XYZ file of C-alpha atoms in Angstrom:
436
model
C 0.082 -0.075 0.047
C 1.259 3.438 -1.072
C 1.864 5.570 2.125
C -1.253 7.916 2.566
C 0.705 10.812 4.079
C 4.203 10.778 2.429
C 6.092 8.863 5.076
C 4.607 10.574 8.360
C 5.048 8.669 11.357
C 5.622 11.247 14.280
C 2.813 13.398 15.259
C 4.776 16.304 14.104
C 5.259 15.125 10.588
C 1.427 13.742 10.533
C 0.554 17.509 11.639
C 2.645 19.140 8.988
C 1.162 16.553 6.221
C -2.286 17.579 7.304
C -1.418 21.510 7.030
C -0.068 21.276 3.683
C -2.150 22.071 0.795
C -3.268 19.475 -1.638
C -3.027 20.477 -5.204
C -5.473 18.388 -7.570
C -2.860 16.051 -8.983
C -1.635 15.142 -5.169
C -5.293 14.892 -4.072
C -6.002 12.603 -6.953
C -3.193 10.337 -6.079
C -4.165 9.970 -2.534
C -7.673 9.109 -3.751
C -6.148 6.307 -6.149
C -4.213 5.156 -3.252
C -6.875 4.742 -0.867
C -8.943 2.941 -3.534
C -6.672 0.820 -4.204
C -5.971 0.056 -0.489
C -9.399 -0.734 -0.425
C -9.662 -3.089 -3.366
C -6.459 -4.740 -2.425
C -6.987 -5.148 1.522
C -10.692 -5.031 2.349
C -12.847 -8.261 1.992
C -15.931 -6.344 1.157
C -14.010 -4.426 -1.734
C -11.930 -7.208 -3.065
C -15.503 -8.347 -4.258
C -16.369 -4.995 -6.068
C -15.759 -5.498 -9.949
C -15.939 -1.836 -10.495
C -12.819 -0.360 -8.652
C -10.277 0.929 -10.732
C -7.621 3.746 -10.976
C -9.496 6.986 -11.674
C -8.126 9.627 -14.308
C -9.563 12.481 -12.549
C -11.488 13.588 -9.398
C -14.662 13.653 -11.434
C -14.282 9.969 -12.676
C -14.956 9.019 -9.001
C -18.734 9.174 -9.942
C -18.193 5.986 -12.449
C -17.732 3.941 -9.314
C -20.765 2.263 -7.393
C -21.918 3.239 -3.857
C -21.277 1.860 -0.347
C -24.616 1.694 1.484
C -25.138 1.378 5.356
C -26.768 -1.865 4.305
C -23.236 -3.318 3.338
C -21.693 -2.407 6.566
C -24.482 -3.969 8.430
C -24.155 -7.142 6.350
C -20.410 -7.226 6.700
C -20.686 -6.762 10.342
C -18.255 -6.772 12.222
C -15.005 -6.995 10.322
C -15.950 -7.175 6.515
C -14.644 -3.880 6.029
C -11.446 -4.448 8.074
C -8.273 -3.513 5.276
C -5.562 -4.343 7.847
C -4.638 -6.979 10.354
C -6.793 -7.028 13.502
C -3.684 -6.693 15.694
C -3.039 -3.321 14.329
C -6.211 -1.761 15.175
C -6.269 0.891 18.270
C -9.846 1.584 18.511
C -13.076 -0.085 17.708
C -16.800 1.706 17.746
C -20.334 0.742 16.985
C -23.214 2.668 15.686
C -25.962 3.124 18.105
C -28.452 1.278 15.800
C -31.236 4.261 15.722
C -31.797 3.846 11.971
C -32.036 -0.120 12.113
C -29.326 -2.523 12.512
C -25.693 -1.904 13.787
C -22.588 -1.281 11.982
C -18.932 -1.203 13.073
C -16.226 1.121 12.995
C -12.385 0.643 13.621
C -9.219 2.489 13.329
C -5.289 2.425 13.310
C -3.298 4.515 15.547
C -2.475 6.791 12.612
C -6.229 6.947 11.698
C -6.791 7.899 15.241
C -4.178 10.616 15.520
C -5.074 12.045 12.024
C -8.612 12.473 13.253
C -7.546 14.072 16.711
C -5.264 16.487 14.680
C -7.829 17.441 12.535
C -10.357 18.239 15.234
C -7.677 20.001 17.361
C -6.828 22.168 14.341
C -10.216 23.345 14.010
C -11.111 23.489 17.721
C -8.126 25.619 18.430
C -9.931 28.712 17.153
C -12.590 27.779 19.981
C -10.764 26.750 23.067
C -7.903 27.724 25.202
C -5.784 26.751 27.874
C -8.365 28.379 30.470
C -11.287 26.437 29.154
C -13.177 24.122 31.365
C -15.163 21.669 29.010
C -18.070 19.154 30.189
C -18.111 16.458 27.786
C -21.810 15.081 27.890
C -21.469 12.941 24.953
C -21.110 8.962 24.782
C -18.136 7.281 25.601
C -19.239 3.594 25.295
C -18.373 1.626 21.836
C -18.185 5.350 20.819
C -15.406 7.477 19.312
C -16.576 10.839 20.158
C -16.208 11.228 24.013
C -12.529 9.839 23.693
C -11.874 11.926 20.786
C -12.733 15.121 22.422
C -10.726 13.998 25.475
C -7.506 13.850 23.288
C -8.252 17.202 21.546
C -8.490 18.662 24.738
C -5.160 17.297 25.904
C -3.444 18.713 22.738
C -5.083 22.215 23.400
C -4.472 22.326 27.297
C -7.990 22.346 28.252
C -9.542 20.738 31.399
C -11.951 18.212 30.940
C -15.005 17.103 32.970
C -15.693 13.567 31.228
C -19.654 13.267 32.447
C -20.743 11.107 29.486
C -24.614 10.912 28.741
C -27.301 10.408 31.040
C -26.247 7.775 33.371
C -26.386 6.675 37.498
C -23.247 8.328 38.445
C -23.902 11.701 36.451
C -27.654 12.269 35.885
C -29.037 15.312 34.261
C -29.365 17.113 37.922
C -25.543 16.378 38.546
C -24.324 17.711 35.210
C -26.301 20.810 35.851
C -24.839 21.120 39.255
C -21.075 20.668 37.891
C -21.552 23.369 35.441
C -22.429 25.693 38.167
C -19.828 24.443 40.822
C -17.085 23.933 38.462
C -17.569 27.111 36.664
C -17.702 25.185 33.061
C -17.086 27.480 30.004
C -17.918 25.164 27.245
C -20.508 22.509 26.955
C -20.246 19.521 24.252
C -23.584 17.621 24.182
C -26.587 16.994 21.607
C -28.960 19.892 20.898
C -31.766 18.353 22.778
C -29.531 17.974 25.922
C -28.921 21.895 25.770
C -32.634 22.400 25.642
C -33.315 20.165 28.297
C -30.855 21.305 30.558
C -32.265 24.860 29.990
C -35.566 23.552 30.973
C -34.188 22.037 34.363
C -32.210 25.110 35.115
C -35.728 26.747 34.895
C -37.294 24.550 37.408
C -34.443 25.112 39.578
C -34.430 28.756 39.731
C -31.143 28.827 37.899
C -30.509 31.497 35.455
C -28.154 30.270 32.697
C -26.426 33.421 32.111
C -26.212 34.956 35.231
C -25.378 31.759 37.504
C -23.533 29.628 35.079
C -20.048 30.439 33.317
C -20.937 28.586 30.080
C -20.267 30.876 27.267
C -19.834 28.183 24.537
C -21.631 25.009 23.485
C -20.421 22.422 20.841
C -23.395 20.548 20.015
C -23.076 16.890 18.033
C -25.089 13.666 17.649
C -27.971 15.130 15.890
C -29.012 17.553 13.481
C -28.600 21.326 14.460
C -30.912 23.476 12.286
C -30.265 27.451 12.125
C -33.406 28.052 14.137
C -32.300 25.475 16.770
C -28.795 26.735 17.091
C -30.407 30.264 17.611
C -32.972 29.282 20.213
C -29.933 27.387 21.980
C -27.894 30.748 22.098
C -30.658 32.915 23.287
C -31.400 30.560 26.303
C -27.836 29.897 27.405
C -26.376 33.419 26.094
C -23.526 31.454 24.331
C -21.913 30.841 21.229
C -23.300 27.437 19.723
C -21.186 25.334 17.199
C -21.966 22.170 15.172
C -19.752 19.226 14.793
C -20.706 16.383 12.636
C -19.265 12.821 12.386
C -20.380 9.290 12.200
C -19.095 5.844 13.376
C -17.847 4.741 10.022
C -15.746 7.981 9.431
C -15.052 9.628 12.580
C -15.047 13.342 12.129
C -16.714 14.500 8.943
C -17.299 18.070 9.320
C -15.900 20.808 11.657
C -16.725 24.117 13.263
C -14.956 27.319 12.896
C -14.898 30.512 14.956
C -17.557 32.088 12.678
C -20.187 29.344 13.564
C -19.853 27.617 10.595
C -19.394 23.945 9.741
C -16.723 22.907 7.261
C -16.360 19.469 5.744
C -12.915 17.943 6.509
C -11.560 17.764 2.948
C -8.168 16.925 4.239
C -9.478 13.212 4.969
C -12.359 12.870 2.389
C -13.440 13.538 -1.229
C -17.111 14.633 -0.626
C -19.904 14.384 -3.306
C -23.578 15.625 -2.834
C -26.266 13.552 -4.710
C -29.794 13.512 -5.320
C -31.435 11.015 -2.693
C -33.539 9.616 -5.354
C -31.811 9.304 -8.502
C -28.069 9.173 -7.121
C -27.240 11.732 -9.541
C -24.344 14.227 -8.494
C -25.256 17.541 -7.664
C -23.578 20.629 -8.499
C -21.660 22.683 -5.813
C -24.020 24.541 -3.561
C -26.659 22.110 -3.600
C -28.567 20.358 -1.039
C -28.565 16.531 -1.106
C -27.345 13.701 0.353
C -23.727 13.639 1.512
C -21.479 11.032 0.159
C -17.886 10.484 1.110
C -14.599 8.550 0.045
C -11.745 8.304 2.498
C -8.395 9.706 1.353
C -6.243 8.624 4.567
C -8.348 5.724 6.190
C -5.963 2.550 7.136
C -8.425 0.265 8.800
C -11.671 1.093 7.280
C -11.529 2.739 3.620
C -14.835 3.745 2.309
C -15.389 4.385 -1.200
C -18.720 6.479 -2.377
C -20.167 5.817 1.147
C -23.982 7.143 1.101
C -24.181 8.675 4.502
C -27.949 8.874 4.705
C -27.656 12.354 5.710
C -29.182 15.465 3.992
C -26.788 18.541 3.840
C -27.091 21.994 2.321
C -23.759 23.061 0.982
C -22.232 26.489 0.274
C -18.965 27.018 -1.239
C -18.537 30.676 -0.889
C -15.914 31.815 1.182
C -15.775 32.008 4.688
C -14.552 34.794 7.246
C -12.553 32.332 9.018
C -9.962 31.551 5.926
C -11.230 27.845 5.759
C -11.531 27.083 2.065
C -13.259 23.910 2.742
C -17.079 23.605 1.762
C -19.555 24.819 4.379
C -22.459 22.710 5.193
C -25.782 22.639 7.406
C -26.677 19.208 8.354
C -30.240 18.915 7.984
C -30.878 15.350 9.453
C -31.633 11.852 7.720
C -32.755 11.532 4.251
C -35.318 9.126 5.462
C -37.133 12.185 7.333
C -38.042 13.981 4.041
C -41.851 13.937 4.106
C -44.700 15.312 1.727
C -45.896 14.576 -1.362
C -43.266 14.076 -4.224
C -44.146 17.670 -5.688
C -43.460 19.467 -2.697
C -41.035 17.119 -0.021
C -39.534 19.128 2.759
C -37.232 17.933 5.807
C -38.720 17.964 9.023
C -36.033 20.224 10.487
C -37.426 23.131 8.305
C -40.280 22.942 10.645
C -38.034 24.290 13.279
C -38.470 27.604 11.696
C -42.226 28.024 12.738
C -42.196 25.754 15.654
C -39.284 27.346 17.596
C -40.671 30.865 16.874
C -44.006 29.684 18.719
C -44.015 30.950 22.551
C -46.989 28.866 23.205
C -45.369 25.516 23.254
C -41.807 24.080 24.662
C -38.911 23.645 22.126
C -38.762 20.040 22.244
C -41.129 17.956 19.958
C -41.646 15.046 17.662
C -42.594 14.999 13.974
C -44.186 12.174 12.113
C -45.176 12.284 8.443
C -46.015 10.714 5.160
C -46.988 12.072 1.805
C -50.416 12.991 2.895
C -50.296 14.070 6.627
C -47.880 15.575 9.314
C -48.443 14.594 13.154
C -46.563 16.577 15.667
C -46.290 15.809 19.325
C -45.473 18.789 21.630
C -45.491 20.278 25.024
C -47.974 23.399 25.389
C -46.170 26.181 27.528
C -47.306 26.463 30.955
C -50.113 29.321 31.363
C -50.696 29.788 27.662
C -53.711 29.356 25.724
C -53.611 26.107 23.953
C -56.961 26.676 21.883
C -55.254 29.776 20.238
C -51.867 28.274 19.755
C -53.164 25.231 18.178
C -54.843 27.397 15.597
C -52.311 29.492 14.884
C -49.479 26.913 14.526
C -51.756 24.659 12.438
C -52.305 27.560 10.050
C -48.684 28.332 9.615
C -47.600 24.922 9.431
C -50.271 23.722 6.937
C -49.341 26.895 4.665
C -45.632 25.733 4.695
C -46.322 21.763 4.321
C -49.146 22.218 1.830
C -50.786 19.052 3.623
C -52.787 18.419 6.726
C -51.138 18.916 9.943
C -52.270 17.274 13.300
C -50.694 18.944 16.478
C -50.841 16.419 19.583
C -50.265 17.892 22.767
C -48.850 15.621 25.498
C -47.974 15.876 29.437
C -44.738 17.673 30.065
C -43.496 15.450 32.922
C -43.991 12.421 30.962
C -42.022 13.577 27.919
C -39.287 14.687 29.828
C -39.209 11.653 31.667
C -38.899 9.657 28.457
C -36.233 11.951 27.334
C -34.118 11.803 30.605
C -34.210 7.967 30.779
C -32.406 7.629 27.403
C -28.565 8.108 26.931
C -29.181 9.373 23.638
C -32.636 11.289 23.980
C -32.697 12.439 20.399
C -34.077 8.573 19.741
C -36.879 8.808 22.070
C -40.029 7.492 20.309
C -42.827 9.697 20.289
C -46.151 8.246 22.024
C -48.649 6.183 20.060
C -49.869 7.795 16.781
C -51.835 6.744 13.842
C -48.584 7.339 11.600
C -45.929 4.660 11.342
C -43.521 6.044 9.290
C -40.542 8.890 9.567
C -40.376 9.946 13.031
C -37.827 11.879 14.742
C -37.298 13.787 18.042
C -36.773 17.542 17.362
């Protein structure tokens, strides 16, 4: 296998390689090296008849796709491209979209990802910061990855994990206050739940806590949701996007934008229905091909995630494409002539003072049902009429609003380590449901 980082073995050499700009010719050479590595070393890709050397980056579209179903069918080691004893870390997906798929990395895969994240987060964090890492550690990369990044940046860490017996939500909130935590790393829904809990306890987030920065991960973060969290906490909110199969895929910048990690991947955006490659700046399903993954090379991996891309210059100076992660492709709903993503409804729902900012959306081609919590002291009849009218104008199909009990709903969230996976109460709909 051709060396993917030109002989880099030490952390210093690896960091220099990551910072080195990639000319189109070098990028193509790295892509071909990765494809050849996959074809020669991965049991799954050895069975692919279409893998071949490419004459240009555009020729990548001539290859087939790798799908989540392939990873699940090959569980656990069908995509392993190195000797098992050379692995440094192993992870598994949470299986929230059906089935479980594995991820594994060598020491250099791991360090490459750590350094890429550290290079991005260096613009957000400094040695005086105290970070509460409230993301999964079990069978996951993300918590350990953030710990390593914090070490590289000289940051203090409270490794609290997700909701568990040792550190339930109430203890996390107390730690944020007692330890003067400056940065919270968590899922968006957790930031909203902690804000509600603080209000219940008479805690003023902006006066009583020192959190001035929140890095969200694990769930989609719409612009409206980002703005809502910022208003509640009086903090700057950033997004970080990754997956078990590939670790960190898009990284935050000081301008609050999310940049694709083009040092480590070639990205495409495709139409989720036709699979046609879309022009830069389009909205579609994100497809990635690894450039420097030793243990688990991926060729045209369909992420199942819907993104909106932006290739215009960013004020931070990072030339890599910006994205907004909208959520899962499977959460597109509505009639074929007017499909929309459930995250788009945040613009309407999060602007409504008559409901709390946590809800569940279900839908199909003819109907949308939304389970939500009416705000205490509000006028639900008026709120329902106002919201229903606004949502039906946007969706173009009937919308049903279903009020649910506040305590019951929050208890359902609190009892899940990954709260965004909490199912809604029973509904006549059985398709496409997600917690927002």
